[in-house]
Amino acid sequence: MNKIEQLQNYISNASSIVFFTGAGVSCDSGIPDFRSTDGLYNQEYAYPPEIILSHSFFQQNPKEFYRFYKNKMIYPHAKPNITHHFIANLEKNHKCLGTITQNIDGLHQAANSKHVVELHGSIHRNYCTKCHKFYGLDTIINADGIPRCTCGGIIKPDVVLYEEPLDEKNINDALSLISSADVLIICGTSLQVYPAAGFINYYNQDKLVLINKDHTPFDQKADLVINDALSNVLSQIKLD
């Protein structure tokens, strides 16, 4: 049995699949993978992306934060691709319990996935740091310079920046999904970002699948590793 056949067998016989997705899932939608050779983290900026996308930098230099954020983190015209639709269809057919994602683009929901745990937040939710009024993505896109609330406060994206903790409810929801999965499929992530990567240790079954172009630190723990583009892999899988 080759690897595609093994994955097909896992999916066909599963009833509680959980997906764990990273930046690689959105590459086919035109959103760069942060750590790929030509990705965001290998480009040149006045400050390293890890500095710009930190809580302290946002507080100290919101203008530069937003210049970077609006140029490199927001892709308002991106559409769901084969992977997003594949996952949504499995959920619709009651074979997928839900999706845990490190992405902030909202494309899983755009593909009609209903149970999505957004570990790192979403570009589509934004709040005033002063009065906590909600703002959608258009407010950020259309703002000239620093987006400000009607009260005068600075609007902050509801995304988890460096130096900020993950939301406790999201952590609990993610761990609950993983511990309930009969198949855990990890897609498009290098598994280098903690604490999220460590959540995988809560999976206690024997069908851990890693689909990623490059090797990850968890390859040795996986029951099935496929190093290929997600579109190549999932286009060969038939949904019952």
C-alpha positions as CSV (number, residue, x, y, z in Angstrom):
1,M,0.0,0.0,0.0
2,N,1.5,3.4,-1.0
3,K,1.1,6.5,1.1
4,I,-1.8,7.9,-0.8
5,E,-3.7,4.6,-0.5
6,Q,-2.9,4.6,3.3
7,L,-4.2,8.1,3.7
8,Q,-7.3,7.1,1.7
9,N,-7.8,4.1,4.0
10,Y,-7.4,6.3,7.1
11,I,-10.0,8.8,5.9
12,S,-12.5,6.3,4.5
13,N,-12.6,4.4,7.8
14,A,-12.5,7.4,10.1
15,S,-15.4,9.0,12.0
16,S,-13.6,11.6,14.1
17,I,-10.9,13.3,12.0
18,V,-9.3,16.4,13.3
19,F,-7.1,18.7,11.1
20,F,-4.3,20.9,12.4
21,T,-3.3,23.4,9.8
22,G,-0.6,26.0,9.3
23,A,0.6,28.6,6.7
24,G,1.2,26.0,4.0
25,V,-2.5,25.4,3.7
26,S,-3.1,28.9,2.4
27,C,-0.2,28.9,-0.1
28,D,-2.5,27.8,-3.0
29,S,-4.7,30.8,-2.1
30,G,-1.8,33.2,-2.8
31,I,-0.8,33.8,0.8
32,P,3.0,33.2,1.3
33,D,4.3,30.6,3.7
34,F,6.1,32.5,6.5
35,R,9.1,30.2,6.6
36,S,9.5,28.9,3.1
37,T,12.5,29.9,1.0
38,D,10.7,32.9,-0.6
39,G,8.4,33.4,2.3
40,L,7.8,36.4,4.6
41,Y,10.6,35.5,7.1
42,N,13.3,35.5,4.4
43,Q,12.6,39.0,3.1
44,E,14.3,42.2,4.1
45,Y,12.8,44.7,6.4
46,A,13.9,47.5,8.7
47,Y,13.1,45.3,11.6
48,P,12.8,41.5,11.8
49,P,9.2,40.3,11.4
50,E,9.3,38.7,14.9
51,I,10.0,42.2,16.3
52,I,7.4,44.0,14.3
53,L,4.7,41.4,15.2
54,S,5.3,41.7,18.9
55,H,3.1,43.2,21.6
56,S,5.7,45.7,22.7
57,F,6.4,46.9,19.1
58,F,2.7,47.4,18.5
59,Q,2.5,49.5,21.7
60,Q,5.7,51.5,21.0
61,N,5.5,51.9,17.2
62,P,1.9,51.2,16.0
63,K,2.5,53.2,12.7
64,E,5.3,51.0,11.6
65,F,3.4,47.9,12.9
66,Y,0.5,48.7,10.7
67,R,2.6,49.6,7.7
68,F,4.0,46.1,7.8
69,Y,0.8,44.4,8.9
70,K,-1.3,45.9,6.1
71,N,1.3,45.1,3.5
72,K,2.3,41.6,4.5
73,M,-0.4,40.0,6.7
74,I,-3.6,40.9,5.0
75,Y,-4.8,39.3,1.8
76,P,-8.4,40.4,1.5
77,H,-9.0,38.9,-2.0
78,A,-7.7,35.4,-1.1
79,K,-10.2,32.6,-1.7
80,P,-10.4,29.1,-0.1
81,N,-8.4,26.4,-2.1
82,I,-8.7,22.7,-2.5
83,T,-7.5,22.0,1.1
84,H,-10.0,24.3,2.8
85,H,-12.9,22.8,0.7
86,F,-11.7,19.3,1.3
87,I,-11.8,19.8,5.1
88,A,-15.1,21.6,5.0
89,N,-16.6,18.7,3.0
90,L,-15.4,16.1,5.5
91,E,-17.0,18.2,8.3
92,K,-20.2,18.5,6.3
93,N,-20.3,14.7,5.9
94,H,-19.8,14.3,9.7
95,K,-16.4,12.6,9.4
96,C,-14.4,15.7,10.7
97,L,-14.9,16.9,14.2
98,G,-13.2,20.2,13.5
99,T,-10.1,22.2,12.5
100,I,-7.4,23.7,14.7
101,T,-5.5,26.4,12.7
102,Q,-2.5,28.6,13.3
103,N,-3.7,30.8,10.4
104,I,-5.4,34.1,10.8
105,D,-6.8,34.5,7.3
106,G,-10.3,33.1,7.9
107,L,-10.3,30.9,4.8
108,H,-11.5,27.8,6.7
109,Q,-14.7,29.6,7.6
110,A,-14.9,31.0,4.0
111,A,-15.0,27.4,2.8
112,N,-17.9,26.7,5.2
113,S,-16.0,24.9,8.0
114,K,-18.1,25.4,11.1
115,H,-15.9,24.2,13.9
116,V,-12.6,26.1,13.6
117,V,-10.3,26.9,16.5
118,E,-8.2,29.9,15.6
119,L,-5.2,29.6,17.9
120,H,-3.6,32.8,16.7
121,G,-6.7,34.8,16.1
122,S,-8.1,36.4,12.9
123,I,-7.6,39.5,10.7
124,H,-11.3,39.8,10.5
125,R,-11.7,40.8,14.1
126,N,-10.3,44.0,15.5
127,Y,-11.0,45.9,18.7
128,C,-10.3,49.3,20.2
129,T,-7.6,49.0,22.9
130,K,-9.5,51.7,24.9
131,C,-13.2,51.0,24.7
132,H,-13.1,47.5,23.1
133,K,-15.5,48.4,20.3
134,F,-15.4,45.8,17.4
135,Y,-14.3,46.7,13.9
136,G,-14.2,44.5,10.8
137,L,-11.3,44.1,8.3
138,D,-12.4,47.0,6.1
139,T,-11.7,49.5,8.9
140,I,-8.1,48.4,9.0
141,I,-7.7,48.3,5.2
142,N,-9.2,51.7,4.7
143,A,-7.5,53.5,7.6
144,D,-4.9,56.1,6.7
145,G,-2.0,55.2,9.0
146,I,-3.0,54.0,12.4
147,P,-6.6,52.8,12.6
148,R,-8.4,54.6,15.4
149,C,-11.8,54.1,17.1
150,T,-14.4,56.8,17.3
151,C,-13.3,57.2,20.9
152,G,-9.8,58.0,19.8
153,G,-8.2,54.7,20.9
154,I,-6.0,52.6,18.7
155,I,-7.6,49.6,17.1
156,K,-5.7,46.3,17.5
157,P,-6.2,43.2,15.4
158,D,-7.5,40.2,17.3
159,V,-4.3,38.2,16.5
160,V,-1.9,36.7,18.9
161,L,1.3,38.7,18.7
162,Y,4.7,37.6,19.9
163,E,4.9,38.1,23.7
164,E,1.2,37.4,24.0
165,P,-0.4,34.2,25.4
166,L,-2.8,32.0,23.5
167,D,-6.5,32.3,24.5
168,E,-7.3,29.8,27.3
169,K,-10.6,28.7,25.7
170,N,-8.9,28.1,22.4
171,I,-6.3,26.0,24.1
172,N,-8.9,23.9,25.8
173,D,-11.0,23.5,22.6
174,A,-7.9,22.4,20.7
175,L,-6.8,19.9,23.2
176,S,-10.4,18.5,23.5
177,L,-10.5,18.0,19.7
178,I,-7.1,16.4,19.5
179,S,-7.8,14.0,22.3
180,S,-11.1,13.0,20.7
181,A,-9.7,12.3,17.2
182,D,-9.4,8.9,15.7
183,V,-7.3,10.4,12.9
184,L,-5.2,13.6,13.3
185,I,-4.1,15.2,10.0
186,I,-1.5,17.9,10.3
187,C,-1.2,20.0,7.1
188,G,1.2,22.7,6.0
189,T,3.0,23.5,9.2
190,S,6.6,23.3,10.2
191,L,5.6,22.5,13.8
192,Q,8.1,25.0,15.1
193,V,5.8,27.4,16.9
194,Y,5.1,26.6,20.5
195,P,3.0,26.1,22.5
196,A,0.8,25.1,19.5
197,A,3.1,22.4,18.2
198,G,3.2,20.7,21.6
199,F,-0.6,20.1,21.5
200,I,0.0,17.2,19.1
201,N,1.3,15.2,22.1
202,Y,-2.3,15.0,23.3
203,Y,-3.2,12.7,20.4
204,N,-3.2,9.1,21.7
205,Q,-4.3,7.1,18.7
206,D,-2.3,5.4,15.9
207,K,-3.2,7.5,12.9
208,L,-1.1,10.6,13.1
209,V,-0.7,12.0,9.5
210,L,1.8,14.8,8.6
211,I,1.4,16.4,5.1
212,N,4.1,19.0,4.5
213,K,6.5,19.9,1.8
214,D,9.4,19.8,4.2
215,H,10.4,17.6,7.2
216,T,9.2,18.5,10.7
217,P,10.5,17.7,14.2
218,F,7.5,15.4,14.6
219,D,8.1,13.2,11.6
220,Q,9.4,10.4,13.8
221,K,6.2,10.3,15.8
222,A,3.9,10.2,12.8
223,D,2.3,7.1,11.5
224,L,2.2,8.5,8.0
225,V,4.4,11.3,6.6
226,I,3.8,12.7,3.1
227,N,6.3,15.3,1.8
228,D,4.4,16.9,-1.0
229,A,2.1,19.8,-1.9
230,L,-1.3,19.5,-0.3
231,S,-3.1,20.1,-3.6
232,N,-1.2,17.1,-5.1
233,V,-2.1,14.9,-2.2
234,L,-5.7,15.8,-1.5
235,S,-6.7,15.8,-5.2
236,Q,-6.0,12.0,-5.2
237,I,-8.3,11.3,-2.2
238,K,-11.9,10.4,-2.8
239,L,-14.6,11.4,-0.4
240,D,-17.2,8.8,0.4
